[in-house]
Amino acid sequence: MSATHLPYQNVLVIAANGKTGRRVLPLLEARGVSVRRGSRSGIPAFDWARRETWAAAMAGVDAVYVVYQPDLAVPSAPDDIRAFSKIAREQGVRKVVLLSGRGVKEAAVAETIIADSGLEWTFVRAAWFSQNFSEGDFGFMTQAGVIALPMGDAVEPIIDADDIAEVVAVALTDTSLNDQSLDLSGPEALTHDQIAGVLSKATGRKIRYEPITDDAFRSALNSLDVLAEYIDLLVYLFDVTRSGVNAAPTGDVERILGRPAKSFGEFALEAASEGLLAPQGVTHG
């Protein structure tokens, strides 16, 4: 499809510097889309904490990739998403692609608000990211060689952020996924003990999983001066995972992209080759 025939030619990517946003940007640009970077440092700026920035950021935009921060599970999300949807329509936005969560009831509330807003939409419900163990919240654990999380023996069909970005790029440049809720996961469900084993194999050093309690996790992150509200959010999401509601892998990545989802092993080998899993101060040679 040529740029002149794209249904959405001007796209705002919120959290443009985030795990998925920075991967979506080049995919859209390669398709000839005019992309606006949505961040506090963007021009114009976009800041979830400052509603007065939203209208200018969406002016002249056809579609928006919405990544709500810190997470759709926080209490402020419904009011923000409702106000955002109203401003989006006022600014002439036609389509919203929302990064949502699998099995999270608060995310379902946000989806309903957008679906009832009159906007075209695609909801991308994603499993936990593989990149959590490299550039994300648990990267320091991978580097230290001990993944200490309150996951018990729960399984998660962990997904690569590259796959999410590719699906999002399709949704932002094609109407074929309009009014669809997509459940995105990797090809296999893994325990965190298995995740540690895959990371060990990829890095050539021992990385072990240490199951801990929620309280022990809180204490560890408190010692790192992580905000209490963010720790509460993570503990809540751990509880969702432990419930098993998202344990089964899905086929939506392959259905949409025409290829299998990237395995965690593939991610680990790539990340290790780039030095992203090495202890701090150790470079890949």
CSV table of C-alpha atoms in Angstrom, one decimal:
chain,number,residue,atom,x,y,z
A,1,MET,CA,0.0,0.0,0.0
A,2,SER,CA,1.5,3.3,-1.0
A,3,ALA,CA,1.7,6.3,1.4
A,4,THR,CA,-0.9,8.2,-0.6
A,5,HIS,CA,-3.5,5.4,-0.1
A,6,LEU,CA,-2.8,4.8,3.6
A,7,PRO,CA,-6.1,5.2,5.6
A,8,TYR,CA,-4.1,6.9,8.5
A,9,GLN,CA,-1.3,9.1,7.2
A,10,ASN,CA,-0.6,11.1,10.3
A,11,VAL,CA,0.0,9.1,13.5
A,12,LEU,CA,0.8,10.1,17.0
A,13,VAL,CA,2.9,7.5,18.9
A,14,ILE,CA,2.5,8.1,22.7
A,15,ALA,CA,5.4,6.9,24.9
A,16,ALA,CA,7.6,7.2,21.8
A,17,ASN,CA,10.7,6.4,23.8
A,18,GLY,CA,9.2,3.3,25.5
A,19,LYS,CA,9.7,-0.4,24.8
A,20,THR,CA,7.0,-0.6,22.1
A,21,GLY,CA,6.8,3.0,21.0
A,22,ARG,CA,10.4,3.3,19.8
A,23,ARG,CA,10.0,0.1,17.9
A,24,VAL,CA,6.7,1.2,16.2
A,25,LEU,CA,8.2,4.5,15.0
A,26,PRO,CA,10.6,3.2,12.3
A,27,LEU,CA,8.0,0.6,11.1
A,28,LEU,CA,5.5,3.4,10.5
A,29,GLU,CA,8.1,5.7,8.8
A,30,ALA,CA,9.1,2.8,6.5
A,31,ARG,CA,5.5,2.7,5.4
A,32,GLY,CA,5.5,6.4,4.5
A,33,VAL,CA,3.5,7.5,7.5
A,34,SER,CA,4.0,10.9,9.0
A,35,VAL,CA,4.8,10.2,12.6
A,36,ARG,CA,4.6,12.5,15.6
A,37,ARG,CA,6.5,11.5,18.7
A,38,GLY,CA,4.4,11.7,21.8
A,39,SER,CA,6.5,12.4,24.9
A,40,ARG,CA,7.2,15.1,27.4
A,41,SER,CA,10.2,16.1,25.3
A,42,GLY,CA,8.3,15.9,22.0
A,43,ILE,CA,7.3,18.9,19.9
A,44,PRO,CA,4.5,19.5,20.8
A,45,ALA,CA,4.8,17.8,24.1
A,46,PHE,CA,2.5,15.1,25.4
A,47,ASP,CA,2.3,14.4,29.1
A,48,TRP,CA,-0.4,12.2,30.7
A,49,ALA,CA,-0.1,14.3,33.8
A,50,ARG,CA,-0.9,17.5,32.0
A,51,ARG,CA,-4.2,17.3,30.1
A,52,GLU,CA,-3.5,20.8,28.6
A,53,THR,CA,-0.9,19.2,26.3
A,54,TRP,CA,-3.2,16.6,24.8
A,55,ALA,CA,-5.1,18.7,22.2
A,56,ALA,CA,-2.0,20.2,20.6
A,57,ALA,CA,-0.3,16.8,20.4
A,58,MET,CA,-3.3,15.3,18.6
A,59,ALA,CA,-4.0,18.3,16.3
A,60,GLY,CA,-4.0,17.1,12.6
A,61,VAL,CA,-3.5,13.5,13.6
A,62,ASP,CA,-5.5,10.6,12.0
A,63,ALA,CA,-4.6,7.8,14.4
A,64,VAL,CA,-2.9,7.5,17.8
A,65,TYR,CA,-1.0,4.6,19.4
A,66,VAL,CA,-2.0,4.9,23.1
A,67,VAL,CA,0.3,3.6,25.8
A,68,TYR,CA,-1.1,4.8,29.1
A,69,GLN,CA,1.5,5.4,31.8
A,70,PRO,CA,2.1,4.1,34.3
A,71,ASP,CA,-0.5,1.4,33.6
A,72,LEU,CA,-4.2,1.0,32.8
A,73,ALA,CA,-4.6,-0.7,36.2
A,74,VAL,CA,-4.0,2.5,38.2
A,75,PRO,CA,-7.1,4.4,39.6
A,76,SER,CA,-6.6,7.5,37.4
A,77,ALA,CA,-6.8,5.6,34.1
A,78,PRO,CA,-10.6,5.6,33.5
A,79,ASP,CA,-11.0,9.3,33.9
A,80,ASP,CA,-7.8,10.0,31.8
A,81,ILE,CA,-8.9,7.6,29.0
A,82,ARG,CA,-12.4,9.1,28.9
A,83,ALA,CA,-11.0,12.7,28.7
A,84,PHE,CA,-8.4,11.6,26.1
A,85,SER,CA,-11.1,10.0,23.9
A,86,LYS,CA,-13.2,13.2,24.0
A,87,ILE,CA,-10.3,15.4,23.1
A,88,ALA,CA,-9.2,13.0,20.4
A,89,ARG,CA,-12.6,13.2,18.7
A,90,GLU,CA,-12.6,17.0,19.0
A,91,GLN,CA,-9.2,17.1,17.2
A,92,GLY,CA,-10.4,14.9,14.4
A,93,VAL,CA,-8.6,11.7,15.4
A,94,ARG,CA,-10.3,8.7,13.7
A,95,LYS,CA,-8.5,5.6,15.1
A,96,VAL,CA,-7.0,4.6,18.4
A,97,VAL,CA,-4.7,1.6,18.9
A,98,LEU,CA,-4.5,0.9,22.6
A,99,LEU,CA,-1.8,-1.2,24.3
A,100,SER,CA,-3.9,-3.1,26.8
A,101,GLY,CA,-3.3,-6.0,29.1
A,102,ARG,CA,-4.4,-9.6,29.1
A,103,GLY,CA,-6.8,-10.6,31.9
A,104,VAL,CA,-6.6,-7.2,33.7
A,105,LYS,CA,-10.1,-6.0,34.5
A,106,GLU,CA,-9.1,-2.4,34.7
A,107,ALA,CA,-7.7,-2.6,31.2
A,108,ALA,CA,-11.1,-3.9,30.1
A,109,VAL,CA,-12.7,-0.7,31.5
A,110,ALA,CA,-10.4,1.5,29.4
A,111,GLU,CA,-11.3,-0.6,26.3
A,112,THR,CA,-15.0,-0.1,26.9
A,113,ILE,CA,-14.6,3.6,27.3
A,114,ILE,CA,-12.8,3.9,23.9
A,115,ALA,CA,-15.2,1.5,22.2
A,116,ASP,CA,-18.1,3.6,23.3
A,117,SER,CA,-16.4,6.9,22.3
A,118,GLY,CA,-17.2,6.7,18.5
A,119,LEU,CA,-13.5,6.3,17.6
A,120,GLU,CA,-12.3,3.5,15.4
A,121,TRP,CA,-10.2,1.2,17.6
A,122,THR,CA,-7.9,-1.9,17.9
A,123,PHE,CA,-7.0,-3.2,21.4
A,124,VAL,CA,-3.7,-4.9,21.7
A,125,ARG,CA,-3.7,-7.1,24.8
A,126,ALA,CA,-0.1,-8.1,25.4
A,127,ALA,CA,1.5,-10.7,27.7
A,128,TRP,CA,4.6,-9.8,29.8
A,129,PHE,CA,7.4,-8.5,27.6
A,130,SER,CA,10.6,-10.5,27.0
A,131,GLN,CA,12.4,-7.2,27.2
A,132,ASN,CA,11.5,-6.9,30.9
A,133,PHE,CA,14.6,-9.1,31.4
A,134,SER,CA,16.9,-6.8,29.4
A,135,GLU,CA,15.8,-3.2,29.3
A,136,GLY,CA,12.9,-3.4,31.7
A,137,ASP,CA,12.0,-3.8,35.3
A,138,PHE,CA,13.8,-7.1,35.8
A,139,GLY,CA,16.9,-6.3,33.8
A,140,PHE,CA,19.0,-5.7,36.9
A,141,MET,CA,18.1,-9.2,38.1
A,142,THR,CA,19.3,-10.8,34.9
A,143,GLN,CA,22.5,-8.9,35.2
A,144,ALA,CA,22.9,-10.0,38.8
A,145,GLY,CA,22.2,-13.6,38.0
A,146,VAL,CA,19.2,-14.0,40.3
A,147,ILE,CA,15.6,-13.5,39.2
A,148,ALA,CA,13.8,-13.0,42.5
A,149,LEU,CA,10.1,-12.6,41.8
A,150,PRO,CA,6.8,-13.6,43.6
A,151,MET,CA,5.7,-15.7,40.6
A,152,GLY,CA,5.7,-19.2,42.2
A,153,ASP,CA,5.4,-21.8,39.5
A,154,ALA,CA,3.0,-19.7,37.4
A,155,VAL,CA,3.5,-19.8,33.6
A,156,GLU,CA,3.4,-16.9,31.2
A,157,PRO,CA,3.6,-17.0,27.4
A,158,ILE,CA,6.1,-14.1,27.3
A,159,ILE,CA,6.2,-12.0,24.1
A,160,ASP,CA,8.9,-10.1,22.3
A,161,ALA,CA,8.2,-6.3,22.0
A,162,ASP,CA,9.3,-6.5,18.4
A,163,ASP,CA,6.2,-8.7,17.6
A,164,ILE,CA,3.9,-6.3,19.5
A,165,ALA,CA,5.3,-3.3,17.5
A,166,GLU,CA,4.8,-5.1,14.1
A,167,VAL,CA,1.2,-5.9,15.0
A,168,VAL,CA,0.6,-2.3,16.1
A,169,ALA,CA,2.1,-1.0,12.9
A,170,VAL,CA,-0.4,-3.0,10.9
A,171,ALA,CA,-3.2,-1.7,13.0
A,172,LEU,CA,-2.1,1.9,12.5
A,173,THR,CA,-1.8,1.6,8.7
A,174,ASP,CA,-4.6,-0.7,7.7
A,175,THR,CA,-8.3,-0.9,8.5
A,176,SER,CA,-8.3,-4.7,8.5
A,177,LEU,CA,-7.9,-4.8,12.3
A,178,ASN,CA,-10.4,-2.2,13.2
A,179,ASP,CA,-12.8,-3.0,16.0
A,180,GLN,CA,-10.8,-6.1,17.0
A,181,SER,CA,-9.4,-7.1,20.3
A,182,LEU,CA,-6.1,-8.9,19.9
A,183,ASP,CA,-4.5,-11.2,22.4
A,184,LEU,CA,-0.7,-11.2,21.8
A,185,SER,CA,1.6,-13.8,23.3
A,186,GLY,CA,4.7,-15.7,22.6
A,187,PRO,CA,4.6,-19.3,21.2
A,188,GLU,CA,5.1,-21.1,24.6
A,189,ALA,CA,4.2,-20.7,28.2
A,190,LEU,CA,7.2,-20.7,30.5
A,191,THR,CA,7.7,-20.8,34.3
A,192,HIS,CA,10.2,-18.4,35.6
A,193,ASP,CA,12.6,-21.2,36.4
A,194,GLN,CA,12.5,-22.1,32.6
A,195,ILE,CA,13.0,-18.4,31.8
A,196,ALA,CA,16.1,-18.4,34.0
A,197,GLY,CA,17.3,-21.5,32.2
A,198,VAL,CA,16.9,-20.0,28.8
A,199,LEU,CA,18.8,-16.9,29.9
A,200,SER,CA,21.5,-19.0,31.4
A,201,LYS,CA,22.0,-20.9,28.1
A,202,ALA,CA,22.0,-17.7,26.0
A,203,THR,CA,24.5,-15.9,28.3
A,204,GLY,CA,26.7,-18.9,29.2
A,205,ARG,CA,26.5,-18.0,32.9
A,206,LYS,CA,24.3,-19.3,35.7
A,207,ILE,CA,21.1,-17.3,36.1
A,208,ARG,CA,18.7,-18.8,38.6
A,209,TYR,CA,15.1,-18.1,39.6
A,210,GLU,CA,14.4,-17.5,43.3
A,211,PRO,CA,10.6,-17.5,44.1
A,212,ILE,CA,9.9,-15.0,46.9
A,213,THR,CA,6.9,-13.6,48.6
A,214,ASP,CA,5.1,-10.4,47.7
A,215,ASP,CA,6.4,-8.8,50.9
A,216,ALA,CA,10.0,-9.8,50.1
A,217,PHE,CA,9.6,-8.2,46.7
A,218,ARG,CA,8.2,-5.0,48.2
A,219,SER,CA,11.1,-4.9,50.6
A,220,ALA,CA,13.7,-5.4,47.9
A,221,LEU,CA,12.3,-2.6,45.7
A,222,ASN,CA,11.8,-0.3,48.6
A,223,SER,CA,15.5,-0.6,49.3
A,224,LEU,CA,16.1,0.6,45.7
A,225,ASP,CA,13.8,3.7,46.3
A,226,VAL,CA,11.2,2.5,43.8
A,227,LEU,CA,7.9,4.4,44.3
A,228,ALA,CA,5.5,2.5,46.5
A,229,GLU,CA,2.6,3.0,44.0
A,230,TYR,CA,4.6,1.3,41.3
A,231,ILE,CA,5.6,-1.6,43.5
A,232,ASP,CA,1.9,-2.0,44.4
A,233,LEU,CA,1.1,-2.1,40.7
A,234,LEU,CA,3.7,-4.8,39.9
A,235,VAL,CA,2.5,-6.9,42.8
A,236,TYR,CA,-1.1,-6.7,41.5
A,237,LEU,CA,0.0,-7.8,38.1
A,238,PHE,CA,2.0,-10.7,39.5
A,239,ASP,CA,-1.3,-11.8,41.2
A,240,VAL,CA,-3.1,-11.7,37.9
A,241,THR,CA,-0.3,-13.9,36.4
A,242,ARG,CA,-0.4,-16.3,39.3
A,243,SER,CA,-4.2,-16.7,38.8
A,244,GLY,CA,-3.4,-18.5,35.5
A,245,VAL,CA,-5.9,-16.5,33.4
A,246,ASN,CA,-3.3,-15.7,30.8
A,247,ALA,CA,-1.3,-19.0,30.8
A,248,ALA,CA,-2.4,-20.2,27.4
A,249,PRO,CA,-0.4,-19.0,24.3
A,250,THR,CA,-2.5,-17.4,21.5
A,251,GLY,CA,-2.1,-17.4,17.7
A,252,ASP,CA,-2.9,-13.8,17.0
A,253,VAL,CA,0.7,-12.8,16.2
A,254,GLU,CA,1.0,-15.5,13.5
A,255,ARG,CA,-2.5,-14.8,12.2
A,256,ILE,CA,-1.7,-11.2,11.7
A,257,LEU,CA,2.0,-11.3,10.7
A,258,GLY,CA,2.0,-14.6,8.8
A,259,ARG,CA,4.9,-16.0,10.8
A,260,PRO,CA,5.3,-17.5,14.2
A,261,ALA,CA,5.8,-15.3,17.2
A,262,LYS,CA,9.4,-15.0,18.3
A,263,SER,CA,10.4,-17.4,21.1
A,264,PHE,CA,11.9,-16.3,24.3
A,265,GLY,CA,15.0,-18.3,23.3
A,266,GLU,CA,15.4,-16.3,20.2
A,267,PHE,CA,15.0,-13.0,22.1
A,268,ALA,CA,17.6,-14.2,24.7
A,269,LEU,CA,20.2,-15.1,22.0
A,270,GLU,CA,19.7,-11.7,20.3
A,271,ALA,CA,19.9,-9.7,23.6
A,272,ALA,CA,23.0,-11.6,24.8
A,273,SER,CA,24.7,-11.0,21.5
A,274,GLU,CA,24.1,-7.3,22.0
A,275,GLY,CA,25.4,-7.3,25.5
A,276,LEU,CA,22.0,-6.5,27.0
A,277,LEU,CA,22.0,-9.3,29.5
A,278,ALA,CA,25.6,-9.0,30.8
A,279,PRO,CA,26.4,-7.8,34.4
A,280,GLN,CA,26.9,-4.1,34.7
A,281,GLY,CA,30.4,-3.1,33.6
A,282,VAL,CA,30.9,-6.2,31.5
A,283,THR,CA,30.7,-5.6,27.7
A,284,HIS,CA,30.2,-8.2,25.0
A,285,GLY,CA,33.3,-9.0,23.2
